[in-house]
Short mmCIF file of C-alpha atoms in Angstrom, two decimals:
data_model
loop_
_atom_site.label_atom_id
_atom_site.label_comp_id
_atom_site.label_asym_id
_atom_site.label_seq_id
_atom_site.Cartn_x
_atom_site.Cartn_y
_atom_site.Cartn_z
CA UNK A 5 -74.10 93.57 -68.38
CA UNK A 6 -76.00 92.81 -65.20
CA UNK A 7 -76.49 95.29 -62.39
CA UNK A 8 -73.95 93.72 -60.00
CA UNK A 9 -71.24 95.97 -58.56
CA UNK A 10 -68.28 94.36 -60.33
CA UNK A 11 -67.90 92.59 -63.66
CA UNK A 12 -70.11 89.50 -63.57
CA UNK A 13 -68.82 86.15 -64.81
CA UNK A 14 -70.17 84.25 -67.81
CA UNK A 15 -69.26 80.60 -68.31
CA UNK A 16 -69.53 79.74 -72.00
CA UNK A 17 -69.06 76.17 -73.25
CA UNK A 18 -67.96 75.13 -76.72
CA UNK A 19 -65.56 77.99 -77.50
CA UNK A 20 -62.94 76.17 -79.53
CA UNK A 21 -62.71 78.11 -82.80
CA UNK A 22 -62.36 81.82 -83.49
CA UNK A 23 -65.15 81.67 -86.12
CA UNK A 24 -67.56 79.75 -83.90
CA UNK A 25 -70.79 80.97 -82.31
CA UNK A 26 -69.35 80.43 -78.86
CA UNK A 27 -66.40 82.70 -79.59
CA UNK A 28 -68.72 85.35 -81.02
CA UNK A 29 -70.83 85.27 -77.86
CA UNK A 30 -67.74 85.46 -75.67
CA UNK A 31 -66.45 88.53 -77.52
CA UNK A 32 -69.83 90.28 -77.30
CA UNK A 33 -70.27 89.64 -73.57
CA UNK A 34 -66.69 90.69 -72.85
CA UNK A 35 -67.36 93.98 -74.65
CA UNK A 36 -70.52 94.40 -72.54
CA UNK A 37 -68.61 94.14 -69.29
CA UNK A 38 -68.50 90.45 -68.44
CA UNK A 39 -65.52 88.36 -67.35
CA UNK A 40 -65.40 85.12 -69.32
CA UNK A 41 -64.66 81.50 -68.49
CA UNK A 42 -64.84 79.30 -71.58
CA UNK A 43 -64.45 75.63 -72.39
CA UNK A 44 -63.02 73.89 -75.42
CA UNK A 45 -62.19 70.31 -76.41
CA UNK A 46 -59.55 69.82 -79.11
CA UNK A 47 -60.17 66.07 -79.73
CA UNK A 48 -63.64 66.93 -81.06
CA UNK A 49 -62.22 69.35 -83.62
CA UNK A 50 -59.62 66.76 -84.60
CA UNK A 51 -62.43 64.40 -85.62
CA UNK A 52 -64.21 67.02 -87.72
CA UNK A 53 -63.45 68.10 -91.28
CA UNK A 54 -62.25 71.55 -90.20
CA UNK A 55 -59.64 70.16 -87.80
CA UNK A 56 -58.02 71.95 -84.87
CA UNK A 57 -57.48 75.68 -85.35
CA UNK A 58 -53.93 76.33 -84.23
CA UNK A 59 -53.69 79.09 -81.65
CA UNK A 60 -57.47 79.53 -81.37
CA UNK A 61 -57.62 79.44 -77.59
CA UNK A 62 -54.86 82.01 -77.28
CA UNK A 63 -56.44 84.26 -79.92
CA UNK A 64 -59.87 84.13 -78.26
CA UNK A 65 -58.35 84.79 -74.86
CA UNK A 66 -56.40 87.78 -76.19
CA UNK A 67 -59.50 89.26 -77.87
CA UNK A 68 -61.48 88.99 -74.64
CA UNK A 69 -58.72 90.60 -72.61
CA UNK A 70 -58.53 93.43 -75.15
CA UNK A 71 -62.15 94.18 -74.16
CA UNK A 72 -61.15 94.39 -70.52
CA UNK A 73 -62.30 90.93 -69.46
CA UNK A 74 -60.55 88.63 -67.06
CA UNK A 75 -60.59 85.16 -68.60
CA UNK A 76 -59.88 81.50 -68.04
CA UNK A 77 -59.84 78.80 -70.72
CA UNK A 78 -60.76 75.29 -69.60
CA UNK A 79 -60.23 72.18 -71.71
CA UNK A 80 -62.99 69.72 -70.86
CA UNK A 81 -64.50 66.59 -72.36
CA UNK A 82 -68.15 67.12 -71.48
CA UNK A 83 -68.90 63.45 -72.16
CA UNK A 84 -67.14 62.84 -68.82
CA UNK A 85 -69.67 63.08 -65.98
CA UNK A 86 -67.04 64.65 -63.72
CA UNK A 87 -66.32 67.49 -66.16
CA UNK A 88 -69.14 69.93 -65.23
CA UNK A 89 -68.08 70.14 -61.57
CA UNK A 90 -64.45 70.53 -62.62
CA UNK A 91 -65.36 73.31 -65.05
CA UNK A 92 -67.25 75.23 -62.37
CA UNK A 93 -64.46 74.69 -59.85
CA UNK A 94 -61.89 76.17 -62.21
CA UNK A 95 -64.12 79.04 -63.33
CA UNK A 96 -64.94 80.01 -59.75
CA UNK A 97 -61.33 79.69 -58.59
CA UNK A 98 -60.12 81.99 -61.38
CA UNK A 99 -62.96 84.50 -61.66
CA UNK A 100 -65.54 84.05 -58.92
CA UNK A 101 -69.16 82.95 -58.96
CA UNK A 102 -70.77 82.31 -62.34
CA UNK A 103 -73.74 84.57 -63.09
CA UNK A 104 -74.50 83.51 -66.68
CA UNK A 105 -74.21 79.99 -68.08
CA UNK A 106 -74.22 79.92 -71.89
CA UNK A 107 -74.17 76.44 -73.42
CA UNK A 108 -72.74 76.36 -76.95
CA UNK A 109 -70.99 72.97 -76.84
CA UNK A 110 -72.13 70.09 -79.00
CA UNK A 111 -71.37 66.73 -80.50
CA UNK A 112 -72.49 66.85 -84.13
CA UNK A 113 -71.76 63.99 -86.53
CA UNK A 114 -74.14 63.52 -89.45
CA UNK A 115 -75.98 60.20 -89.63
CA UNK A 116 -79.56 59.05 -90.08
CA UNK A 117 -81.98 56.45 -88.76
CA UNK A 118 -80.32 53.55 -90.55
CA UNK A 119 -76.61 54.34 -90.20
CA UNK A 120 -76.28 55.87 -86.72
CA UNK A 121 -74.19 53.67 -84.44
CA UNK A 122 -75.08 53.04 -80.82
CA UNK A 123 -71.74 54.55 -79.76
CA UNK A 124 -72.42 57.73 -81.72
CA UNK A 125 -75.99 57.99 -80.42
CA UNK A 126 -74.80 57.58 -76.84
CA UNK A 127 -72.02 60.15 -77.21
CA UNK A 128 -74.42 62.73 -78.68
CA UNK A 129 -76.74 62.34 -75.72
CA UNK A 130 -73.84 62.36 -73.26
CA UNK A 131 -72.51 65.67 -74.60
CA UNK A 132 -75.62 67.49 -75.80
CA UNK A 133 -78.18 66.36 -73.22
CA UNK A 134 -76.51 64.84 -70.16
CA UNK A 135 -73.77 67.46 -69.91
CA UNK A 136 -76.38 70.20 -70.30
CA UNK A 137 -78.30 68.76 -67.35
CA UNK A 138 -75.17 68.37 -65.23
CA UNK A 139 -73.93 71.89 -66.01
CA UNK A 140 -77.32 73.42 -65.23
CA UNK A 141 -77.56 71.34 -62.07
CA UNK A 142 -74.10 72.49 -60.99
CA UNK A 143 -75.10 76.08 -61.68
CA UNK A 144 -78.30 75.73 -59.66
CA UNK A 145 -76.51 74.19 -56.70
CA UNK A 146 -73.86 76.93 -56.62
CA UNK A 147 -75.71 80.11 -57.57
CA UNK A 148 -75.83 82.69 -54.77
CA UNK A 149 -76.29 85.82 -56.82
CA UNK A 150 -78.84 88.57 -56.44
CA UNK A 151 -82.29 87.32 -57.55
CA UNK A 152 -82.98 88.53 -61.06
CA UNK A 153 -79.35 88.48 -62.24
CA UNK A 154 -78.85 84.80 -63.08
CA UNK A 155 -79.04 83.61 -66.67
CA UNK A 156 -79.01 80.23 -68.42
CA UNK A 157 -78.98 80.14 -72.23
CA UNK A 158 -78.61 77.05 -74.43
CA UNK A 159 -78.17 76.81 -78.19
CA UNK A 160 -80.29 74.25 -80.01
CA UNK A 161 -81.19 72.99 -83.48
CA UNK A 162 -84.31 71.57 -85.09
CA UNK A 163 -82.39 69.60 -87.71
CA UNK A 164 -83.03 65.86 -87.57
CA UNK A 165 -83.22 64.41 -91.10
CA UNK A 166 -79.84 62.83 -91.83
CA UNK A 167 -78.68 64.25 -88.51
CA UNK A 168 -80.65 62.08 -86.11
CA UNK A 169 -78.50 61.82 -82.97
CA UNK A 170 -77.65 65.52 -83.06
CA UNK A 171 -81.23 66.69 -83.53
CA UNK A 172 -82.71 64.25 -81.04
CA UNK A 173 -80.19 65.13 -78.34
CA UNK A 174 -80.72 68.85 -78.96
CA UNK A 175 -84.44 68.26 -78.45
CA UNK A 176 -83.60 66.82 -75.04
CA UNK A 177 -81.41 69.86 -74.35
CA UNK A 178 -84.43 72.10 -75.01
CA UNK A 179 -86.57 70.34 -72.41
CA UNK A 180 -83.81 70.33 -69.79
CA UNK A 181 -83.12 74.04 -70.20
CA UNK A 182 -86.76 75.10 -70.20
CA UNK A 183 -87.36 73.07 -67.03
CA UNK A 184 -84.73 75.24 -65.34
CA UNK A 185 -86.88 78.34 -65.86
CA UNK A 186 -89.38 76.84 -63.42
CA UNK A 187 -87.24 74.66 -61.17
CA UNK A 188 -84.71 77.45 -60.51
CA UNK A 189 -87.31 80.19 -60.21
CA UNK A 190 -86.62 80.41 -56.47
CA UNK A 191 -83.12 81.66 -57.36
CA UNK A 192 -84.46 84.39 -59.65
CA UNK A 193 -82.69 82.78 -62.63
CA UNK A 194 -84.04 82.90 -66.17
CA UNK A 195 -83.49 80.07 -68.66
CA UNK A 196 -84.01 80.25 -72.41
CA UNK A 197 -83.08 78.34 -75.55
CA UNK A 198 -81.97 79.93 -78.83
CA UNK A 199 -82.22 78.27 -82.23
CA UNK A 200 -79.79 80.31 -84.37
CA UNK A 201 -80.67 78.55 -87.64
CA UNK A 202 -77.97 77.94 -90.25
CA UNK A 203 -74.76 79.74 -89.31
CA UNK A 204 -71.78 79.07 -91.56
CA UNK A 205 -68.83 78.59 -89.25
CA UNK A 206 -66.88 76.45 -91.69
CA UNK A 207 -69.01 73.30 -91.78
CA UNK A 208 -71.14 74.09 -94.85
CA UNK A 209 -70.51 72.71 -98.31
CA UNK A 210 -71.27 74.94 -101.30
CA UNK A 211 -74.47 72.96 -101.88
CA UNK A 212 -75.66 73.37 -98.29
CA UNK A 213 -74.81 77.06 -98.35
CA UNK A 214 -76.83 77.69 -101.51
CA UNK A 215 -79.79 75.70 -100.19
CA UNK A 216 -79.82 77.68 -96.95
CA UNK A 217 -79.61 80.98 -98.79
CA UNK A 218 -82.66 80.07 -100.90
CA UNK A 219 -84.65 79.27 -97.76
CA UNK A 220 -83.85 82.51 -95.95
CA UNK A 221 -85.92 85.61 -96.86
CA UNK A 222 -83.01 88.04 -96.42
CA UNK A 223 -80.86 85.85 -98.68
CA UNK A 224 -77.98 85.66 -96.25
CA UNK A 225 -76.74 83.22 -93.64
CA UNK A 226 -76.72 83.81 -89.94
CA UNK A 227 -73.51 84.97 -88.28
CA UNK A 228 -72.09 84.34 -84.80
CA UNK A 229 -72.69 88.05 -84.15
CA UNK A 230 -76.44 87.64 -84.79
CA UNK A 231 -76.67 85.07 -82.02
CA UNK A 232 -74.29 87.01 -79.79
CA UNK A 233 -76.45 90.14 -79.87
CA UNK A 234 -79.47 88.16 -78.68
CA UNK A 235 -77.48 86.47 -75.91
CA UNK A 236 -76.16 89.87 -74.85
CA UNK A 237 -79.70 91.21 -74.58
CA UNK A 238 -80.97 88.18 -72.64
CA UNK A 239 -78.08 88.56 -70.19
CA UNK A 240 -78.83 92.23 -69.64
CA UNK A 241 -81.30 93.58 -67.05
CA UNK A 242 -83.59 94.49 -69.96
CA UNK A 243 -83.79 90.80 -70.96
CA UNK A 244 -85.01 89.53 -67.60
CA UNK A 245 -88.70 89.23 -68.54
CA UNK A 246 -87.92 86.77 -71.34
CA UNK A 247 -87.94 83.40 -69.60
CA UNK A 248 -88.74 79.78 -70.40
CA UNK A 249 -88.72 80.44 -74.15
CA UNK A 250 -87.38 78.69 -77.23
CA UNK A 251 -86.41 81.68 -79.37
CA UNK A 252 -85.99 81.41 -83.14
CA UNK A 253 -83.20 83.72 -84.28
CA UNK A 254 -82.83 82.38 -87.79
CA UNK A 255 -83.77 85.21 -90.16
CA UNK A 256 -87.00 83.47 -91.13
CA UNK A 257 -85.27 80.32 -92.36
CA UNK A 258 -87.72 77.62 -93.35
#
């Protein structure tokens, strides 16, 4: 945790499923002494093959509270330009000022150069890029913490082939987040991007899983815990010197 006197607050987006990376990060930070505000958006899960996980929000909330964290769950459609301010308002009202902003949300629908629709392209950029900018902007406008304690961390991907709008919008997310390392330097805030590589949270087919295993030297897939441990370190006082970086935490996948 940070070196503030009481439990600091982490706002984590995209925490809708118990097996997701966002939930893994939330559990790790709660165990390290953070209070947790987290967002979720059920209509996205409804559109995906895995569907809505019944009781996920309650289960995640209970797990965080078991680690001693105060929590608030916020349902938010981040394609709505008013959502970031609303999310911060609710997080601050429930828990106090946000010290760490961890962006795990995404729109991710497979399509390529020839079959991506304009509506899908626009929604990917609204959620993955525009919402990232608006959330970081909101954080920068509101942050009043001790210099050196603030943290911004975004999750990205370098996948583009057959996944064009997702990969392209994540590339924009990278640039937005890394800009914050310089533009928010006067606040003493660090900003980094993590590429966790292939993490099987229920979206992989058997074929994709086998392909990813062959391309990873340790012959295993990434886990939410792998990413969570790195986020935990970056949010700690010991992680302060790492700033303005795109970090590959993918087990050597390639």
